[in-house]
XYZ file of N, CA and C in Angstrom:
291
model
N 123.518 102.151 121.238
C 124.087 101.394 120.155
C 122.984 100.732 119.313
N 121.955 100.212 119.968
C 120.872 99.541 119.242
C 120.156 100.511 118.304
N 119.966 101.733 118.759
C 119.292 102.725 117.906
C 120.145 103.036 116.670
N 121.449 103.206 116.868
C 122.341 103.480 115.738
C 122.260 102.329 114.737
N 122.336 101.082 115.237
C 122.298 99.916 114.357
C 120.956 99.834 113.629
N 119.868 100.068 114.334
C 118.550 100.025 113.683
C 118.474 101.062 112.559
N 118.908 102.277 112.818
C 118.882 103.318 111.790
C 119.770 102.954 110.607
N 120.924 102.377 110.874
C 121.848 101.967 109.820
C 121.208 100.882 108.951
N 120.654 99.859 109.600
C 120.018 98.751 108.870
C 118.844 99.274 108.047
N 118.009 100.080 108.652
C 116.846 100.629 107.961
C 117.260 101.463 106.749
N 118.249 102.307 106.934
C 118.717 103.167 105.854
C 119.194 102.364 104.652
N 119.978 101.345 104.891
C 120.528 100.569 103.777
C 119.509 99.611 103.173
N 118.595 99.089 103.968
C 117.543 98.228 103.428
C 116.626 99.027 102.516
N 116.298 100.238 102.928
C 115.387 101.076 102.148
C 116.028 101.592 100.859
N 117.318 101.509 100.738
C 117.956 101.875 99.466
C 117.615 100.869 98.374
N 117.248 99.666 98.781
C 116.820 98.650 97.817
C 115.326 98.755 97.543
N 114.550 99.074 98.568
C 113.107 99.270 98.417
C 112.571 99.957 99.663
N 111.744 100.986 99.486
C 111.170 101.657 100.654
C 110.223 100.762 101.455
N 109.845 99.612 100.894
C 108.933 98.698 101.586
C 109.648 97.783 102.579
N 110.967 97.684 102.483
C 111.728 96.783 103.360
C 112.013 97.482 104.689
N 111.750 96.771 105.769
C 111.980 97.290 107.122
C 113.117 96.522 107.777
N 113.815 97.177 108.673
C 114.869 96.535 109.450
C 114.340 96.136 110.815
N 114.756 94.968 111.292
C 114.389 94.483 112.613
C 115.687 94.175 113.351
N 115.904 94.866 114.470
C 117.093 94.618 115.287
C 116.630 94.052 116.620
N 117.035 92.822 116.891
C 116.706 92.154 118.147
C 117.784 92.521 119.158
N 117.394 93.181 120.247
C 118.378 93.635 121.232
C 117.886 93.483 122.665
N 116.745 92.861 122.867
C 116.159 92.771 124.189
C 116.562 91.484 124.905
N 116.136 91.424 126.153
C 116.291 90.271 127.031
C 117.743 89.811 127.124
N 118.027 88.539 126.786
C 119.383 88.016 126.972
C 120.408 88.688 126.071
N 119.976 89.391 125.037
C 120.892 90.086 124.137
C 121.336 91.446 124.683
N 120.554 92.025 125.571
C 120.765 93.399 126.005
C 122.212 93.661 126.440
N 122.849 94.595 125.721
C 124.225 94.977 126.024
C 125.268 93.968 125.589
N 124.856 92.877 124.931
C 125.792 91.824 124.536
C 125.856 91.601 123.032
N 124.677 91.533 122.405
C 124.648 91.215 120.979
C 123.362 91.730 120.338
N 123.347 91.645 119.013
C 122.184 92.063 118.228
C 121.906 90.994 117.175
N 120.637 90.796 116.903
C 120.214 89.949 115.803
C 119.523 90.838 114.783
N 119.895 90.705 113.525
C 119.344 91.565 112.476
C 118.577 90.717 111.467
N 117.382 91.179 111.170
C 116.543 90.575 110.127
C 115.926 91.710 109.317
N 115.451 91.383 108.138
C 114.707 92.336 107.327
C 113.291 91.812 107.164
N 112.340 92.744 107.078
C 110.932 92.377 106.946
C 110.358 93.036 105.691
N 109.574 92.248 104.976
C 108.801 92.751 103.843
C 107.410 92.159 104.006
N 106.465 92.991 104.392
C 105.123 92.485 104.708
C 105.199 91.583 105.914
N 104.735 90.338 105.761
C 104.774 89.400 106.883
C 105.953 88.432 106.794
N 106.843 88.665 105.846
C 108.000 87.775 105.672
C 109.249 88.383 106.292
N 110.061 87.513 106.884
C 111.338 87.917 107.474
C 112.475 87.197 106.773
N 113.616 87.853 106.706
C 114.829 87.227 106.191
C 115.977 87.630 107.097
N 116.721 86.717 107.650
C 116.471 85.282 107.663
C 115.130 84.973 108.339
N 114.500 83.858 107.914
C 113.206 83.481 108.483
C 113.329 83.179 109.980
N 112.211 83.211 110.693
C 112.231 82.986 112.140
C 112.836 81.645 112.566
N 112.776 80.632 111.697
C 113.332 79.321 112.063
C 114.839 79.237 111.822
N 115.451 80.331 111.379
C 116.894 80.391 111.164
C 117.480 81.511 112.017
N 118.762 81.401 112.360
C 119.355 82.468 113.174
C 119.464 83.770 112.377
N 119.334 84.897 113.077
C 119.485 86.196 112.409
C 120.956 86.475 112.114
N 121.200 87.546 111.397
C 122.562 88.050 111.217
C 123.010 88.493 112.605
N 124.071 87.899 113.124
C 124.524 88.146 114.496
C 125.658 89.158 114.521
N 125.540 90.134 115.408
C 126.584 91.126 115.630
C 126.748 91.305 117.137
N 127.976 91.320 117.620
C 128.177 91.556 119.048
C 128.128 93.053 119.317
N 127.830 93.384 120.554
C 127.820 94.786 120.968
C 129.182 95.413 120.689
N 130.245 94.702 121.061
C 131.607 95.206 120.873
C 131.903 95.439 119.393
N 131.494 94.516 118.552
C 131.707 94.633 117.103
C 131.048 95.899 116.557
N 129.833 96.170 116.977
C 129.112 97.355 116.509
C 129.752 98.620 117.077
N 130.086 98.600 118.365
C 130.686 99.775 119.006
C 131.995 100.170 118.332
N 132.818 99.191 118.015
C 134.102 99.481 117.368
C 133.932 99.727 115.869
N 133.040 98.976 115.238
C 132.892 99.033 113.791
C 132.221 100.280 113.271
N 131.332 100.881 114.057
C 130.583 102.027 113.535
C 131.479 103.218 113.221
N 132.685 103.229 113.738
C 133.635 104.302 113.436
C 134.549 103.957 112.260
N 134.373 102.775 111.699
C 135.228 102.311 110.595
C 134.440 102.315 109.288
N 134.911 103.090 108.329
C 134.239 103.145 107.038
C 134.187 101.765 106.390
N 135.279 101.013 106.452
C 135.331 99.699 105.816
C 134.307 98.747 106.448
N 134.196 98.763 107.775
C 133.238 97.892 108.453
C 131.815 98.284 108.069
N 131.526 99.581 108.088
C 130.185 100.061 107.727
C 129.847 99.709 106.281
N 130.811 99.854 105.401
C 130.588 99.526 104.000
C 130.298 98.034 103.825
N 131.035 97.189 104.539
C 130.809 95.741 104.458
C 129.435 95.374 105.010
N 129.055 95.954 106.147
C 127.748 95.665 106.722
C 126.634 96.180 105.815
N 126.808 97.339 105.244
C 125.814 97.883 104.309
C 125.625 96.930 103.132
N 126.711 96.381 102.627
C 126.624 95.417 101.530
C 125.843 94.174 101.919
N 126.064 93.692 103.135
C 125.334 92.515 103.615
C 123.843 92.820 103.744
N 123.522 93.985 104.292
C 122.118 94.379 104.473
C 121.430 94.536 103.122
N 122.081 95.213 102.213
C 121.484 95.419 100.888
C 121.327 94.099 100.144
N 122.280 93.183 100.322
C 122.165 91.860 99.714
C 120.960 91.094 100.258
N 120.762 91.157 101.575
C 119.586 90.522 102.171
C 118.299 91.151 101.647
N 118.297 92.471 101.509
C 117.107 93.163 100.998
C 116.801 92.727 99.566
N 117.821 92.619 98.734
C 117.603 92.160 97.355
C 117.078 90.732 97.330
N 117.635 89.887 98.199
C 117.168 88.498 98.272
C 115.706 88.444 98.700
N 115.342 89.247 99.669
C 113.957 89.311 100.138
C 113.038 89.775 99.012
N 113.448 90.771 98.268
C 112.642 91.278 97.156
C 112.542 90.264 96.022
N 113.621 89.527 95.760
C 113.637 88.545 94.675
C 112.739 87.352 94.953
N 112.464 87.084 96.216
C 111.658 85.916 96.565
C 110.245 86.300 96.965
N 109.813 87.469 96.552
C 108.479 87.959 96.893
C 107.416 87.090 96.235
N 106.466 86.547 97.006
C 105.399 85.712 96.434
C 104.587 86.480 95.400
N 104.268 85.807 94.308
C 103.436 86.417 93.286
C 104.185 87.348 92.354
N 105.470 87.500 92.566
C 106.283 88.364 91.717
C 107.277 87.496 90.946
N 107.509 87.785 89.687
C 108.546 87.034 88.974
C 109.915 87.384 89.543
N 110.800 86.416 89.570
C 112.143 86.642 90.077
C 112.885 87.578 89.150
N 113.670 88.476 89.704
C 114.452 89.416 88.896
C 115.504 88.678 88.087
N 115.916 87.503 88.541
C 116.950 86.752 87.830
C 116.364 85.941 86.670
N 115.039 85.879 86.557
C 114.411 85.111 85.483
C 114.417 85.880 84.174
């Protein structure tokens, strides 16, 4: 399940920019229970390390990956995070400016 989620996150993040990477936390106390999702651009993470990641339970992913609506909603969340990460890139003007 973790591999499927990582590939899904990576695929949708890279649709916004090939430089954005997906990070799926699934080890230790999370193993078989939940996943934490963050996006990385260079040395920056979103959500940042001092904030909780996007949380998904194992059950939610197992059931949701077969649902087009769930996948579409998660893809939207991932792409939104990727755009936010790109918009706040240091040394770059904001796209909203």
